[in-house]
Amino acid sequence: MSYARFAAMIAVSTVVMFGLMYLNTYAIEHVRFSETRAFMALVMGAAMAVVMLLFMLKMYPDRRVNLAILAGATLVFAGSLALVRSQTTVGDVAYMKAMIPHHSIAVLTSERAQIRDPRVRKLADEIIAAQRREIDEMNALIADLERNPPADAPVLQPSP
């Protein structure tokens, strides 16, 4: 098997994993590009490259290329995980675009779960209302910030 095919397999699988992360959103209009999800797809793709290569070592006999793949996958894994954990590249709009699908998942789960206890149902209904309200607020803020980006908004440091 060729290394180009291996690379294509990993690349396609990583893109597919990125897309699959949106399958549990409540509504298609809640799907937004998320840097965090993209970085997580890279984390998963890098891990998959290592696992697949190690399982198929006999199919890929070039030791130097294998070591390069393992090193590259390790760097992609570490770098992507660092970006996920630090959220360094995620600003105002990117944050909200990532949070809309997240909130949508809460709506889907709260609405469709087989809840029998009235206290839990009440909590789920409150979560649905809050998440929908917050999705609407984020959509409005995104539209406003994309129309009128702040000239010199202060950059706040995250709390520890």
PDB file of N, CA and C in Angstrom, residues 87-149:
ATOM      1  N   GLN A  87      -7.458  27.727  23.710  1.00  0.00           N
ATOM      2  CA  GLN A  87      -8.426  28.566  22.994  1.00  0.00           C
ATOM      3  C   GLN A  87      -7.789  29.888  22.530  1.00  0.00           C
ATOM      4  N   THR A  88      -6.481  29.871  22.321  1.00  0.00           N
ATOM      5  CA  THR A  88      -5.727  31.069  21.951  1.00  0.00           C
ATOM      6  C   THR A  88      -6.246  31.743  20.692  1.00  0.00           C
ATOM      7  N   THR A  89      -6.669  30.981  19.713  1.00  0.00           N
ATOM      8  CA  THR A  89      -7.088  31.562  18.429  1.00  0.00           C
ATOM      9  C   THR A  89      -8.567  31.906  18.384  1.00  0.00           C
ATOM     10  N   VAL A  90      -9.294  31.637  19.453  1.00  0.00           N
ATOM     11  CA  VAL A  90     -10.747  31.806  19.457  1.00  0.00           C
ATOM     12  C   VAL A  90     -11.108  33.172  20.022  1.00  0.00           C
ATOM     13  N   GLY A  91     -11.619  34.040  19.154  1.00  0.00           N
ATOM     14  CA  GLY A  91     -12.063  35.370  19.566  1.00  0.00           C
ATOM     15  C   GLY A  91     -13.570  35.408  19.755  1.00  0.00           C
ATOM     16  N   ASP A  92     -14.116  36.616  19.813  1.00  0.00           N
ATOM     17  CA  ASP A  92     -15.535  36.804  20.110  1.00  0.00           C
ATOM     18  C   ASP A  92     -16.462  36.025  19.175  1.00  0.00           C
ATOM     19  N   VAL A  93     -16.348  36.273  17.878  1.00  0.00           N
ATOM     20  CA  VAL A  93     -17.250  35.648  16.903  1.00  0.00           C
ATOM     21  C   VAL A  93     -16.992  34.150  16.818  1.00  0.00           C
ATOM     22  N   ALA A  94     -15.735  33.757  16.780  1.00  0.00           N
ATOM     23  CA  ALA A  94     -15.406  32.324  16.720  1.00  0.00           C
ATOM     24  C   ALA A  94     -15.938  31.598  17.949  1.00  0.00           C
ATOM     25  N   TYR A  95     -15.863  32.248  19.104  1.00  0.00           N
ATOM     26  CA  TYR A  95     -16.397  31.657  20.336  1.00  0.00           C
ATOM     27  C   TYR A  95     -17.896  31.395  20.195  1.00  0.00           C
ATOM     28  N   MET A  96     -18.623  32.385  19.736  1.00  0.00           N
ATOM     29  CA  MET A  96     -20.075  32.219  19.636  1.00  0.00           C
ATOM     30  C   MET A  96     -20.455  31.213  18.555  1.00  0.00           C
ATOM     31  N   LYS A  97     -19.703  31.205  17.451  1.00  0.00           N
ATOM     32  CA  LYS A  97     -19.985  30.225  16.400  1.00  0.00           C
ATOM     33  C   LYS A  97     -19.732  28.805  16.893  1.00  0.00           C
ATOM     34  N   ALA A  98     -18.813  28.642  17.813  1.00  0.00           N
ATOM     35  CA  ALA A  98     -18.572  27.324  18.397  1.00  0.00           C
ATOM     36  C   ALA A  98     -19.630  26.987  19.443  1.00  0.00           C
ATOM     37  N   MET A  99     -20.118  27.982  20.134  1.00  0.00           N
ATOM     38  CA  MET A  99     -21.080  27.725  21.205  1.00  0.00           C
ATOM     39  C   MET A  99     -22.481  27.434  20.693  1.00  0.00           C
ATOM     40  N   ILE A 100     -22.849  27.945  19.519  1.00  0.00           N
ATOM     41  CA  ILE A 100     -24.200  27.698  19.003  1.00  0.00           C
ATOM     42  C   ILE A 100     -24.452  26.203  18.810  1.00  0.00           C
ATOM     43  N   PRO A 101     -23.564  25.456  18.115  1.00  0.00           N
ATOM     44  CA  PRO A 101     -23.812  24.006  18.031  1.00  0.00           C
ATOM     45  C   PRO A 101     -23.810  23.331  19.405  1.00  0.00           C
ATOM     46  N   HIS A 102     -22.958  23.799  20.297  1.00  0.00           N
ATOM     47  CA  HIS A 102     -22.894  23.247  21.656  1.00  0.00           C
ATOM     48  C   HIS A 102     -24.247  23.421  22.362  1.00  0.00           C
ATOM     49  N   HIS A 103     -24.802  24.627  22.277  1.00  0.00           N
ATOM     50  CA  HIS A 103     -26.111  24.878  22.891  1.00  0.00           C
ATOM     51  C   HIS A 103     -27.199  24.066  22.187  1.00  0.00           C
ATOM     52  N   SER A 104     -27.070  23.925  20.891  1.00  0.00           N
ATOM     53  CA  SER A 104     -28.040  23.153  20.117  1.00  0.00           C
ATOM     54  C   SER A 104     -28.084  21.701  20.570  1.00  0.00           C
ATOM     55  N   ILE A 105     -26.929  21.156  20.915  1.00  0.00           N
ATOM     56  CA  ILE A 105     -26.863  19.783  21.427  1.00  0.00           C
ATOM     57  C   ILE A 105     -27.660  19.682  22.732  1.00  0.00           C
ATOM     58  N   ALA A 106     -27.564  20.710  23.572  1.00  0.00           N
ATOM     59  CA  ALA A 106     -28.325  20.710  24.822  1.00  0.00           C
ATOM     60  C   ALA A 106     -29.827  20.734  24.549  1.00  0.00           C
ATOM     61  N   VAL A 107     -30.241  21.474  23.521  1.00  0.00           N
ATOM     62  CA  VAL A 107     -31.662  21.506  23.154  1.00  0.00           C
ATOM     63  C   VAL A 107     -32.106  20.119  22.686  1.00  0.00           C
ATOM     64  N   LEU A 108     -31.340  19.520  21.793  1.00  0.00           N
ATOM     65  CA  LEU A 108     -31.682  18.197  21.273  1.00  0.00           C
ATOM     66  C   LEU A 108     -31.793  17.176  22.406  1.00  0.00           C
ATOM     67  N   THR A 109     -30.801  17.141  23.261  1.00  0.00           N
ATOM     68  CA  THR A 109     -30.777  16.177  24.355  1.00  0.00           C
ATOM     69  C   THR A 109     -31.927  16.426  25.323  1.00  0.00           C
ATOM     70  N   SER A 110     -32.144  17.669  25.687  1.00  0.00           N
ATOM     71  CA  SER A 110     -33.192  17.996  26.657  1.00  0.00           C
ATOM     72  C   SER A 110     -34.587  17.744  26.098  1.00  0.00           C
ATOM     73  N   GLU A 111     -34.758  17.981  24.821  1.00  0.00           N
ATOM     74  CA  GLU A 111     -36.075  17.805  24.216  1.00  0.00           C
ATOM     75  C   GLU A 111     -36.404  16.335  23.957  1.00  0.00           C
ATOM     76  N   ARG A 112     -35.427  15.558  23.551  1.00  0.00           N
ATOM     77  CA  ARG A 112     -35.713  14.193  23.095  1.00  0.00           C
ATOM     78  C   ARG A 112     -35.439  13.095  24.121  1.00  0.00           C
ATOM     79  N   ALA A 113     -34.824  13.445  25.221  1.00  0.00           N
ATOM     80  CA  ALA A 113     -34.555  12.435  26.253  1.00  0.00           C
ATOM     81  C   ALA A 113     -35.880  11.901  26.804  1.00  0.00           C
ATOM     82  N   GLN A 114     -35.871  10.658  27.173  1.00  0.00           N
ATOM     83  CA  GLN A 114     -37.069   9.996  27.715  1.00  0.00           C
ATOM     84  C   GLN A 114     -37.169  10.276  29.214  1.00  0.00           C
ATOM     85  N   ILE A 115     -37.519  11.503  29.534  1.00  0.00           N
ATOM     86  CA  ILE A 115     -37.554  11.960  30.922  1.00  0.00           C
ATOM     87  C   ILE A 115     -38.941  11.684  31.504  1.00  0.00           C
ATOM     88  N   ARG A 116     -38.953  11.034  32.653  1.00  0.00           N
ATOM     89  CA  ARG A 116     -40.221  10.684  33.305  1.00  0.00           C
ATOM     90  C   ARG A 116     -40.480  11.518  34.569  1.00  0.00           C
ATOM     91  N   ASP A 117     -39.429  11.830  35.274  1.00  0.00           N
ATOM     92  CA  ASP A 117     -39.592  12.576  36.520  1.00  0.00           C
ATOM     93  C   ASP A 117     -39.960  14.027  36.189  1.00  0.00           C
ATOM     94  N   PRO A 118     -41.058  14.555  36.779  1.00  0.00           N
ATOM     95  CA  PRO A 118     -41.479  15.925  36.460  1.00  0.00           C
ATOM     96  C   PRO A 118     -40.449  16.990  36.842  1.00  0.00           C
ATOM     97  N   ARG A 119     -39.655  16.729  37.871  1.00  0.00           N
ATOM     98  CA  ARG A 119     -38.618  17.699  38.262  1.00  0.00           C
ATOM     99  C   ARG A 119     -37.524  17.769  37.198  1.00  0.00           C
ATOM    100  N   VAL A 120     -37.161  16.611  36.679  1.00  0.00           N
ATOM    101  CA  VAL A 120     -36.136  16.566  35.633  1.00  0.00           C
ATOM    102  C   VAL A 120     -36.689  17.174  34.347  1.00  0.00           C
ATOM    103  N   ARG A 121     -37.990  16.901  34.038  1.00  0.00           N
ATOM    104  CA  ARG A 121     -38.613  17.484  32.836  1.00  0.00           C
ATOM    105  C   ARG A 121     -38.632  18.998  32.941  1.00  0.00           C
ATOM    106  N   LYS A 122     -38.957  19.505  34.133  1.00  0.00           N
ATOM    107  CA  LYS A 122     -38.978  20.963  34.346  1.00  0.00           C
ATOM    108  C   LYS A 122     -37.584  21.543  34.101  1.00  0.00           C
ATOM    109  N   LEU A 123     -36.563  20.892  34.649  1.00  0.00           N
ATOM    110  CA  LEU A 123     -35.192  21.337  34.435  1.00  0.00           C
ATOM    111  C   LEU A 123     -34.842  21.303  32.944  1.00  0.00           C
ATOM    112  N   ALA A 124     -35.193  20.228  32.269  1.00  0.00           N
ATOM    113  CA  ALA A 124     -34.906  20.111  30.835  1.00  0.00           C
ATOM    114  C   ALA A 124     -35.606  21.217  30.046  1.00  0.00           C
ATOM    115  N   ASP A 125     -36.855  21.520  30.391  1.00  0.00           N
ATOM    116  CA  ASP A 125     -37.586  22.588  29.694  1.00  0.00           C
ATOM    117  C   ASP A 125     -36.939  23.950  29.934  1.00  0.00           C
ATOM    118  N   GLU A 126     -36.450  24.166  31.146  1.00  0.00           N
ATOM    119  CA  GLU A 126     -35.739  25.417  31.444  1.00  0.00           C
ATOM    120  C   GLU A 126     -34.437  25.496  30.648  1.00  0.00           C
ATOM    121  N   ILE A 127     -33.757  24.387  30.516  1.00  0.00           N
ATOM    122  CA  ILE A 127     -32.520  24.347  29.724  1.00  0.00           C
ATOM    123  C   ILE A 127     -32.828  24.653  28.258  1.00  0.00           C
ATOM    124  N   ILE A 128     -33.881  24.069  27.727  1.00  0.00           N
ATOM    125  CA  ILE A 128     -34.275  24.323  26.333  1.00  0.00           C
ATOM    126  C   ILE A 128     -34.523  25.813  26.124  1.00  0.00           C
ATOM    127  N   ALA A 129     -35.316  26.415  27.014  1.00  0.00           N
ATOM    128  CA  ALA A 129     -35.633  27.842  26.877  1.00  0.00           C
ATOM    129  C   ALA A 129     -34.373  28.698  26.974  1.00  0.00           C
ATOM    130  N   ALA A 130     -33.511  28.385  27.934  1.00  0.00           N
ATOM    131  CA  ALA A 130     -32.284  29.173  28.111  1.00  0.00           C
ATOM    132  C   ALA A 130     -31.357  29.028  26.910  1.00  0.00           C
ATOM    133  N   GLN A 131     -31.195  27.799  26.410  1.00  0.00           N
ATOM    134  CA  GLN A 131     -30.286  27.577  25.289  1.00  0.00           C
ATOM    135  C   GLN A 131     -30.798  28.258  24.026  1.00  0.00           C
ATOM    136  N   ARG A 132     -32.098  28.186  23.782  1.00  0.00           N
ATOM    137  CA  ARG A 132     -32.673  28.864  22.596  1.00  0.00           C
ATOM    138  C   ARG A 132     -32.500  30.375  22.704  1.00  0.00           C
ATOM    139  N   ARG A 133     -32.733  30.912  23.890  1.00  0.00           N
ATOM    140  CA  ARG A 133     -32.558  32.354  24.103  1.00  0.00           C
ATOM    141  C   ARG A 133     -31.092  32.747  23.863  1.00  0.00           C
ATOM    142  N   GLU A 134     -30.173  31.936  24.357  1.00  0.00           N
ATOM    143  CA  GLU A 134     -28.752  32.240  24.184  1.00  0.00           C
ATOM    144  C   GLU A 134     -28.314  32.076  22.724  1.00  0.00           C
ATOM    145  N   ILE A 135     -28.856  31.100  22.015  1.00  0.00           N
ATOM    146  CA  ILE A 135     -28.550  30.946  20.584  1.00  0.00           C
ATOM    147  C   ILE A 135     -29.004  32.187  19.827  1.00  0.00           C
ATOM    148  N   ASP A 136     -30.225  32.660  20.118  1.00  0.00           N
ATOM    149  CA  ASP A 136     -30.727  33.882  19.472  1.00  0.00           C
ATOM    150  C   ASP A 136     -29.839  35.077  19.784  1.00  0.00           C
ATOM    151  N   GLU A 137     -29.417  35.191  21.033  1.00  0.00           N
ATOM    152  CA  GLU A 137     -28.546  36.303  21.437  1.00  0.00           C
ATOM    153  C   GLU A 137     -27.195  36.224  20.724  1.00  0.00           C
ATOM    154  N   MET A 138     -26.632  35.016  20.639  1.00  0.00           N
ATOM    155  CA  MET A 138     -25.344  34.863  19.956  1.00  0.00           C
ATOM    156  C   MET A 138     -25.466  35.175  18.469  1.00  0.00           C
ATOM    157  N   ASN A 139     -26.553  34.739  17.828  1.00  0.00           N
ATOM    158  CA  ASN A 139     -26.760  35.064  16.417  1.00  0.00           C
ATOM    159  C   ASN A 139     -26.825  36.570  16.199  1.00  0.00           C
ATOM    160  N   ALA A 140     -27.518  37.266  17.094  1.00  0.00           N
ATOM    161  CA  ALA A 140     -27.615  38.728  16.982  1.00  0.00           C
ATOM    162  C   ALA A 140     -26.246  39.378  17.192  1.00  0.00           C
ATOM    163  N   LEU A 141     -25.498  38.913  18.179  1.00  0.00           N
ATOM    164  CA  LEU A 141     -24.164  39.471  18.434  1.00  0.00           C
ATOM    165  C   LEU A 141     -23.209  39.197  17.268  1.00  0.00           C
ATOM    166  N   ILE A 142     -23.274  37.994  16.709  1.00  0.00           N
ATOM    167  CA  ILE A 142     -22.422  37.670  15.554  1.00  0.00           C
ATOM    168  C   ILE A 142     -22.734  38.613  14.404  1.00  0.00           C
ATOM    169  N   ALA A 143     -24.017  38.786  14.103  1.00  0.00           N
ATOM    170  CA  ALA A 143     -24.414  39.676  13.006  1.00  0.00           C
ATOM    171  C   ALA A 143     -23.918  41.097  13.262  1.00  0.00           C
ATOM    172  N   ASP A 144     -24.074  41.570  14.494  1.00  0.00           N
ATOM    173  CA  ASP A 144     -23.635  42.927  14.821  1.00  0.00           C
ATOM    174  C   ASP A 144     -22.118  43.061  14.727  1.00  0.00           C
ATOM    175  N   LEU A 145     -21.381  42.101  15.286  1.00  0.00           N
ATOM    176  CA  LEU A 145     -19.916  42.185  15.252  1.00  0.00           C
ATOM    177  C   LEU A 145     -19.365  42.028  13.840  1.00  0.00           C
ATOM    178  N   GLU A 146     -20.033  41.249  13.001  1.00  0.00           N
ATOM    179  CA  GLU A 146     -19.566  41.115  11.620  1.00  0.00           C
ATOM    180  C   GLU A 146     -19.868  42.373  10.812  1.00  0.00           C
ATOM    181  N   ARG A 147     -20.937  43.088  11.159  1.00  0.00           N
ATOM    182  CA  ARG A 147     -21.248  44.358  10.495  1.00  0.00           C
ATOM    183  C   ARG A 147     -20.394  45.494  11.036  1.00  0.00           C
ATOM    184  N   ASN A 148     -20.180  45.502  12.351  1.00  0.00           N
ATOM    185  CA  ASN A 148     -19.492  46.604  13.026  1.00  0.00           C
ATOM    186  C   ASN A 148     -18.406  46.058  13.944  1.00  0.00           C
ATOM    187  N   PRO A 149     -17.281  45.601  13.374  1.00  0.00           N
ATOM    188  CA  PRO A 149     -16.230  45.068  14.245  1.00  0.00           C
ATOM    189  C   PRO A 149     -15.677  46.159  15.151  1.00  0.00           C
TER     190      PRO A 149
END
